[in-house]
mmCIF file of C-alpha atoms in Angstrom:
data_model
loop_
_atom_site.group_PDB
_atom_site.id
_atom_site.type_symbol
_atom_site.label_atom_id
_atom_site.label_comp_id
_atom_site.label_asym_id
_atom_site.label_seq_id
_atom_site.Cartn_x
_atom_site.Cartn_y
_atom_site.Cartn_z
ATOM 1 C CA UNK A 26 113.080 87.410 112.257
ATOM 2 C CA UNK A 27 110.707 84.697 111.066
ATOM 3 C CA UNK A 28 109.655 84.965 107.157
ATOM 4 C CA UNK A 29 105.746 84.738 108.542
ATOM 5 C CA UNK A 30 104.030 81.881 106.984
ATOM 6 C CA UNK A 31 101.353 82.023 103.718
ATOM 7 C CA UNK A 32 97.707 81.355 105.235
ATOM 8 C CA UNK A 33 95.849 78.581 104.206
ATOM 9 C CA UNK A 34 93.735 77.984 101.836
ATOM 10 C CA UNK A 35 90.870 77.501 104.288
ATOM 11 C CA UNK A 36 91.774 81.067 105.870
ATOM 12 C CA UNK A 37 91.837 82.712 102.520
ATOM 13 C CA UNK A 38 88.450 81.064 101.550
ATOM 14 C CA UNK A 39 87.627 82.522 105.006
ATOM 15 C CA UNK A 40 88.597 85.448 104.132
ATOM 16 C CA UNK A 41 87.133 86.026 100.415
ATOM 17 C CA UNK A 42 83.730 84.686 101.794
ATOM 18 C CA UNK A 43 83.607 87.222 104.760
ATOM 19 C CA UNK A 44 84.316 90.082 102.192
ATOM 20 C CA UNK A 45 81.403 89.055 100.333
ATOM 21 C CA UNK A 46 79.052 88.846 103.206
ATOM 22 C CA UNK A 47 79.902 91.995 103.760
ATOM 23 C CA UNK A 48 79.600 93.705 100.812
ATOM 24 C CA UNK A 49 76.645 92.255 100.043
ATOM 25 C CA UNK A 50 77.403 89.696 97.427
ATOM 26 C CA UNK A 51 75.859 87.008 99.135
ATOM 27 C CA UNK A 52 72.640 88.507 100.985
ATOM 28 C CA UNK A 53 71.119 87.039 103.897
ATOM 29 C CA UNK A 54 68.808 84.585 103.430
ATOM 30 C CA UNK A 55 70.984 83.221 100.357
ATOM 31 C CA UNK A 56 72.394 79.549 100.395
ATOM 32 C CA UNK A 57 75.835 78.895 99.321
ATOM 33 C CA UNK A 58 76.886 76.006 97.993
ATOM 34 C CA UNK A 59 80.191 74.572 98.271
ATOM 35 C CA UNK A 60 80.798 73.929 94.622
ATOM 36 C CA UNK A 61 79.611 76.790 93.874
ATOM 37 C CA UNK A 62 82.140 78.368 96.129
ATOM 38 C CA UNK A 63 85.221 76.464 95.393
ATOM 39 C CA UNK A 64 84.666 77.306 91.454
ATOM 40 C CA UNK A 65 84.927 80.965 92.201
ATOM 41 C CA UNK A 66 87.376 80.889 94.619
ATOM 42 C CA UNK A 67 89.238 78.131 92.040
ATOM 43 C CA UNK A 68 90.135 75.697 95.172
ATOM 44 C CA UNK A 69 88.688 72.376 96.255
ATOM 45 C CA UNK A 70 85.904 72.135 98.335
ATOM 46 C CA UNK A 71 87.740 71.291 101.368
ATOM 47 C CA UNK A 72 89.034 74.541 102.666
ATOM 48 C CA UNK A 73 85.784 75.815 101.574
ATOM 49 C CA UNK A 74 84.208 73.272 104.180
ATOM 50 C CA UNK A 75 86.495 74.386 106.305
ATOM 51 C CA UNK A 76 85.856 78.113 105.502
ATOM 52 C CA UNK A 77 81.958 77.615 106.006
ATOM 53 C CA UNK A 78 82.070 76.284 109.397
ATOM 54 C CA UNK A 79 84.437 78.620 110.905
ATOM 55 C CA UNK A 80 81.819 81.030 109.659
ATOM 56 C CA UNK A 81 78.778 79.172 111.228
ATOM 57 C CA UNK A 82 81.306 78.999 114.643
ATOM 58 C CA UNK A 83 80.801 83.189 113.717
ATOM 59 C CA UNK A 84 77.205 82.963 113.676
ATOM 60 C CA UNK A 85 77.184 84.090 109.999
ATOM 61 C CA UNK A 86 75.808 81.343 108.605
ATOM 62 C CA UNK A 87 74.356 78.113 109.306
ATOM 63 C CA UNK A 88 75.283 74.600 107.504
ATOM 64 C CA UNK A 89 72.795 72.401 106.320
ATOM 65 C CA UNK A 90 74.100 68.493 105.143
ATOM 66 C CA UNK A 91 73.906 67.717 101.666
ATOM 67 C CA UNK A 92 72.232 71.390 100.729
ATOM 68 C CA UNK A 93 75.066 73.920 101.390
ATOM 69 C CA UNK A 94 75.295 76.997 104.194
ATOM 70 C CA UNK A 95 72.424 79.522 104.925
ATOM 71 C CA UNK A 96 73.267 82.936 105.178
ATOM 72 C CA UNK A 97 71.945 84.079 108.586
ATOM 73 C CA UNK A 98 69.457 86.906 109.416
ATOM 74 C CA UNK A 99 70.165 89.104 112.349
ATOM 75 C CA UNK A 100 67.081 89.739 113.603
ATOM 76 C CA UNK A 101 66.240 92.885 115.542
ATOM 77 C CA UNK A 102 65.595 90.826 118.496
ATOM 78 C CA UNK A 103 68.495 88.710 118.910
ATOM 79 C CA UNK A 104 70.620 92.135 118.397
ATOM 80 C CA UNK A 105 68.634 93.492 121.524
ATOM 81 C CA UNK A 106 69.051 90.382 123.150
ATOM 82 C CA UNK A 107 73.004 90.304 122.810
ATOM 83 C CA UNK A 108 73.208 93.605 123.764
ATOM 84 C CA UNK A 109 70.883 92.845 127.119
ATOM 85 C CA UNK A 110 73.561 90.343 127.714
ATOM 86 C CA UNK A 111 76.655 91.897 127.504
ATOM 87 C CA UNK A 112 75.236 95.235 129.686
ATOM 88 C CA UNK A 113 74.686 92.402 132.330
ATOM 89 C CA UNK A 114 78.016 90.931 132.284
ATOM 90 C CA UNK A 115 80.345 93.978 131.066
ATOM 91 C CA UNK A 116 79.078 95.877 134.344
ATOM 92 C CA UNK A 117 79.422 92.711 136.567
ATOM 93 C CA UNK A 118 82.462 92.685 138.220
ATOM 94 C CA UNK A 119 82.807 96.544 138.684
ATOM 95 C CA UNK A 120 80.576 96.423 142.435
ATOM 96 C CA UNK A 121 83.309 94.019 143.882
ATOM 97 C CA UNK A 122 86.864 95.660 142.623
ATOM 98 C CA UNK A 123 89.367 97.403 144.933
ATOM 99 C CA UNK A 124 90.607 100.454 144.034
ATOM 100 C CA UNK A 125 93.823 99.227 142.834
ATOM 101 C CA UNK A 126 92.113 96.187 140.991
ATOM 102 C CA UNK A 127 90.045 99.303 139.129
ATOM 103 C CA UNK A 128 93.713 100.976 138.572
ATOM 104 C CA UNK A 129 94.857 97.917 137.041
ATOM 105 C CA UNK A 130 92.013 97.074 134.879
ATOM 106 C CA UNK A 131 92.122 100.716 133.514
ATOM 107 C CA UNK A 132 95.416 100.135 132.663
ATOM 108 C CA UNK A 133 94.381 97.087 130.350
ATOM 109 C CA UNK A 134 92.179 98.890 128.807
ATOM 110 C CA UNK A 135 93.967 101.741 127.869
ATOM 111 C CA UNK A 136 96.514 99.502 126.517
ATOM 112 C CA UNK A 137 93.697 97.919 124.302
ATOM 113 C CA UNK A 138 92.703 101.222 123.221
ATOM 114 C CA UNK A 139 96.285 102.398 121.820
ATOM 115 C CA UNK A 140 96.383 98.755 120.110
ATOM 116 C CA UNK A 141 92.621 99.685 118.332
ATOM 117 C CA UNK A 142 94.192 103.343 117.696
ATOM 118 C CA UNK A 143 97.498 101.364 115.862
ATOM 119 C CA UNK A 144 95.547 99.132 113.830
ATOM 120 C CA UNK A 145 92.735 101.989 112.942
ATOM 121 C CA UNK A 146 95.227 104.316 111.056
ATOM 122 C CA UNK A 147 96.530 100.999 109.563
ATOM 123 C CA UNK A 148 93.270 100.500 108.036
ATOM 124 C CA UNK A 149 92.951 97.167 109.228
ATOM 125 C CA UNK A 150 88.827 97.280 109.894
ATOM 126 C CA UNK A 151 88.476 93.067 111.101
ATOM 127 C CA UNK A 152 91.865 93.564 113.379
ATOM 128 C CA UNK A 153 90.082 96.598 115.166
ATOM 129 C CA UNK A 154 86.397 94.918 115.616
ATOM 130 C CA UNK A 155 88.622 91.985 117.347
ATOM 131 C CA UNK A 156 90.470 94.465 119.652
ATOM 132 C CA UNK A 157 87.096 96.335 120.068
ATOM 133 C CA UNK A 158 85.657 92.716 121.481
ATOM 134 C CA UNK A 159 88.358 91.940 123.217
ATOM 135 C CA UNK A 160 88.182 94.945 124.946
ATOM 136 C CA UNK A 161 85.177 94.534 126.354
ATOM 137 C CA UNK A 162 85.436 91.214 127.087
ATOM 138 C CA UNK A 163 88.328 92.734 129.777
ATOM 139 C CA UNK A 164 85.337 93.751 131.876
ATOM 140 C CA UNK A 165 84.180 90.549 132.444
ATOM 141 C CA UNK A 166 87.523 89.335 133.187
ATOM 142 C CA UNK A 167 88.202 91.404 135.474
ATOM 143 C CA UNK A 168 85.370 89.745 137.716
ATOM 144 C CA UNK A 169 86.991 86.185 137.449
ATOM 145 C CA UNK A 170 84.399 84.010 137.273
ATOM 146 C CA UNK A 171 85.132 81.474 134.798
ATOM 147 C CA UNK A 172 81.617 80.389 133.730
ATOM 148 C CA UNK A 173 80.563 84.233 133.082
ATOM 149 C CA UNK A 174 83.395 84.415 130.730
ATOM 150 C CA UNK A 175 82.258 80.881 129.288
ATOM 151 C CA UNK A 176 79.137 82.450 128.627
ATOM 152 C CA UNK A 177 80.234 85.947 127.334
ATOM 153 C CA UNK A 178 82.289 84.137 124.922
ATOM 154 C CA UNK A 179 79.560 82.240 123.328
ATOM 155 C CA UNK A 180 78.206 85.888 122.129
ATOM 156 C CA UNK A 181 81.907 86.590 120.844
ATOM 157 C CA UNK A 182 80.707 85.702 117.802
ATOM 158 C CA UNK A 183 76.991 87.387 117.530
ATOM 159 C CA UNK A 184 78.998 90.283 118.440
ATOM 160 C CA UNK A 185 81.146 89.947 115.485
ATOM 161 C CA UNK A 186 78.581 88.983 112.980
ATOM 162 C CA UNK A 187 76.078 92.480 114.383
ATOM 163 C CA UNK A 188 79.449 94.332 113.653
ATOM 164 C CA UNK A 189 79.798 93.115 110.124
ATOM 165 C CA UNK A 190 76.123 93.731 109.537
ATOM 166 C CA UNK A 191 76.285 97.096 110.239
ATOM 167 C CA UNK A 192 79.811 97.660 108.389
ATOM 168 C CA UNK A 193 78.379 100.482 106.503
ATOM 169 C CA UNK A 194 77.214 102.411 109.284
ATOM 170 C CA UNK A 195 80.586 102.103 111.419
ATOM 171 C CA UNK A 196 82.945 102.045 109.101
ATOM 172 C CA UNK A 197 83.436 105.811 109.202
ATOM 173 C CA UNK A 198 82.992 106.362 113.028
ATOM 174 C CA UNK A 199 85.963 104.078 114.603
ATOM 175 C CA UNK A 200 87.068 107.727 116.614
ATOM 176 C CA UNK A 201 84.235 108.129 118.025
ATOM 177 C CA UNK A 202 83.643 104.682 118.854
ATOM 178 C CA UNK A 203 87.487 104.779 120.594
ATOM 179 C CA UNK A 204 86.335 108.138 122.451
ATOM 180 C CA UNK A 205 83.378 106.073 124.203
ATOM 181 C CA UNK A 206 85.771 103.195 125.121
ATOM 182 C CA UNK A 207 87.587 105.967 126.995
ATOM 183 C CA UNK A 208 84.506 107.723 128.897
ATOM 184 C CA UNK A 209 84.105 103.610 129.782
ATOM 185 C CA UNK A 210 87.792 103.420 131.348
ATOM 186 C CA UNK A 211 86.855 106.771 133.441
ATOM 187 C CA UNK A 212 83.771 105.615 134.704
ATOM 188 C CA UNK A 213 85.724 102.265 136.014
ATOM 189 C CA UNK A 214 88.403 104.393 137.114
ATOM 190 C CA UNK A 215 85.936 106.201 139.197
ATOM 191 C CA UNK A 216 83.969 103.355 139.997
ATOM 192 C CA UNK A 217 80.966 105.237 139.042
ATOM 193 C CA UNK A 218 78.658 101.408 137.788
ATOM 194 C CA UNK A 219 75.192 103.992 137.310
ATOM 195 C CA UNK A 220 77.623 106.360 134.505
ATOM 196 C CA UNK A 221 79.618 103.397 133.521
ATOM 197 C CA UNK A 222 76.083 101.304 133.005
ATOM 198 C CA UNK A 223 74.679 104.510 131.318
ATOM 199 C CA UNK A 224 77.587 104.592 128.718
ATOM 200 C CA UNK A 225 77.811 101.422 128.190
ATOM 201 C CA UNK A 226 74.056 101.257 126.891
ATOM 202 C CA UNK A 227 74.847 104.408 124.842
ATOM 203 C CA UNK A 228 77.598 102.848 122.987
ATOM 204 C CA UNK A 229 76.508 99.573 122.056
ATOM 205 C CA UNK A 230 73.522 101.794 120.566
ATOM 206 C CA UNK A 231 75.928 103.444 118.927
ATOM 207 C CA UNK A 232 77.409 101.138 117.162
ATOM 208 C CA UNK A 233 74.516 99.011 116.541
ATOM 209 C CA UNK A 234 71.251 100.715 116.751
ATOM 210 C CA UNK A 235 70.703 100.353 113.153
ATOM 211 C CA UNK A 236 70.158 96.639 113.717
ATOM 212 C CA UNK A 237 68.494 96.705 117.090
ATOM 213 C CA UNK A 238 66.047 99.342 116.105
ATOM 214 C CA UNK A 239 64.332 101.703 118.811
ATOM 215 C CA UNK A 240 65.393 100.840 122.840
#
């Protein structure tokens, strides 16, 4: 077996900066600066370049020449607006699957869900918020139409960054989050869209209602 290799030092900028967006060290609103940044992190400013604009490809912040990186603002709006989106193209494909395509997609996703259940009692919170978006980005390729996917993709990332704002409220709830993916797989295995649709809308509430306030 292959001794895996030491990251980077533009993934473990990455990393330290994500921490302290998420914690709260570096509130939104706040500007970073790069020297700033490398002096704490005690590395050149180059990963931390490199570390700021994976984080702007994340939505998290957004990089202004010769001034340093603002931290984004999730608005309310944009949270609702995300969430209008992927309703519309999670519950797309479901009208015009077979049977056996719902079979096999149900099978996908129950794989997905023992891979979110492995990583949860690991502890590993950012490895189970990318299973939990890559699981429901399995909806929409079920439909196989590439430029849906294109677009889903492009809120990969707002998903991501409304998951990290609202670390504090999810953080304890991954179960129950898990037991809604699997009321989801039962609705497509039923090919019930109005229940599937209905829980669907519940969950992403769940998870980030805090941030999209009243719907």
């Amino acid at each position: 077996m292959k001794t895996p290799l030491p990251p980077t030092a533009t993934e473990v900028a990455y990393q330290r900066i994500l921490a302290w967006l998420r914690d709260g060290t570096f509130a939104q609103g706040s500007m970073l600066s790069e020297n700033d940044l490398s002096k704490r992190l005690a590395v050149s400013r180059t990963p931390v370049r490199g570390a700021l604009r994976r984080l702007e490809s994340d939505g998290l912040v957004t990089i202004f020449p010769q001034r340093g990186a603002l931290v984004r603002t999730l608005t309310a709006e944009e949270a609702r607006a995300v969430a209008d989106a992927r309703q519309v193209l999670e519950s797309a494909a479901l009208d015009s699957l077979s049977v056996e395509a719902r079979q096999r997609l149900c099978i996908r996703l129950e794989e997905s869900i023992q891979d979110q259940l492995t990583e949860l009692e690991q502890g590993s919170y950012e490895r189970v918020v990318q299973l939990t978006i890559d699981f429901h980005r399995i909806f929409v390729e079920a439909g196989g139409n590439p430029i849906l996917l294109e677009f889903y993709d492009k809120l990969r990332q707002r998903q991501a960054a409304m998951t990290l704002r609202t670390y504090d409220d999810v953080a304890g709830r991954w179960s129950e989050f898990i037991a809604e993916h699997r009321h989801l797989v039962e609705h497509v295995r039923t090919g019930d869209r109005g229940a599937f649709l209905a829980e669907l809308r519940s969950h992403i509430h769940h998870t980030h209602g805090s941030l999209m306030g009243s719907l």
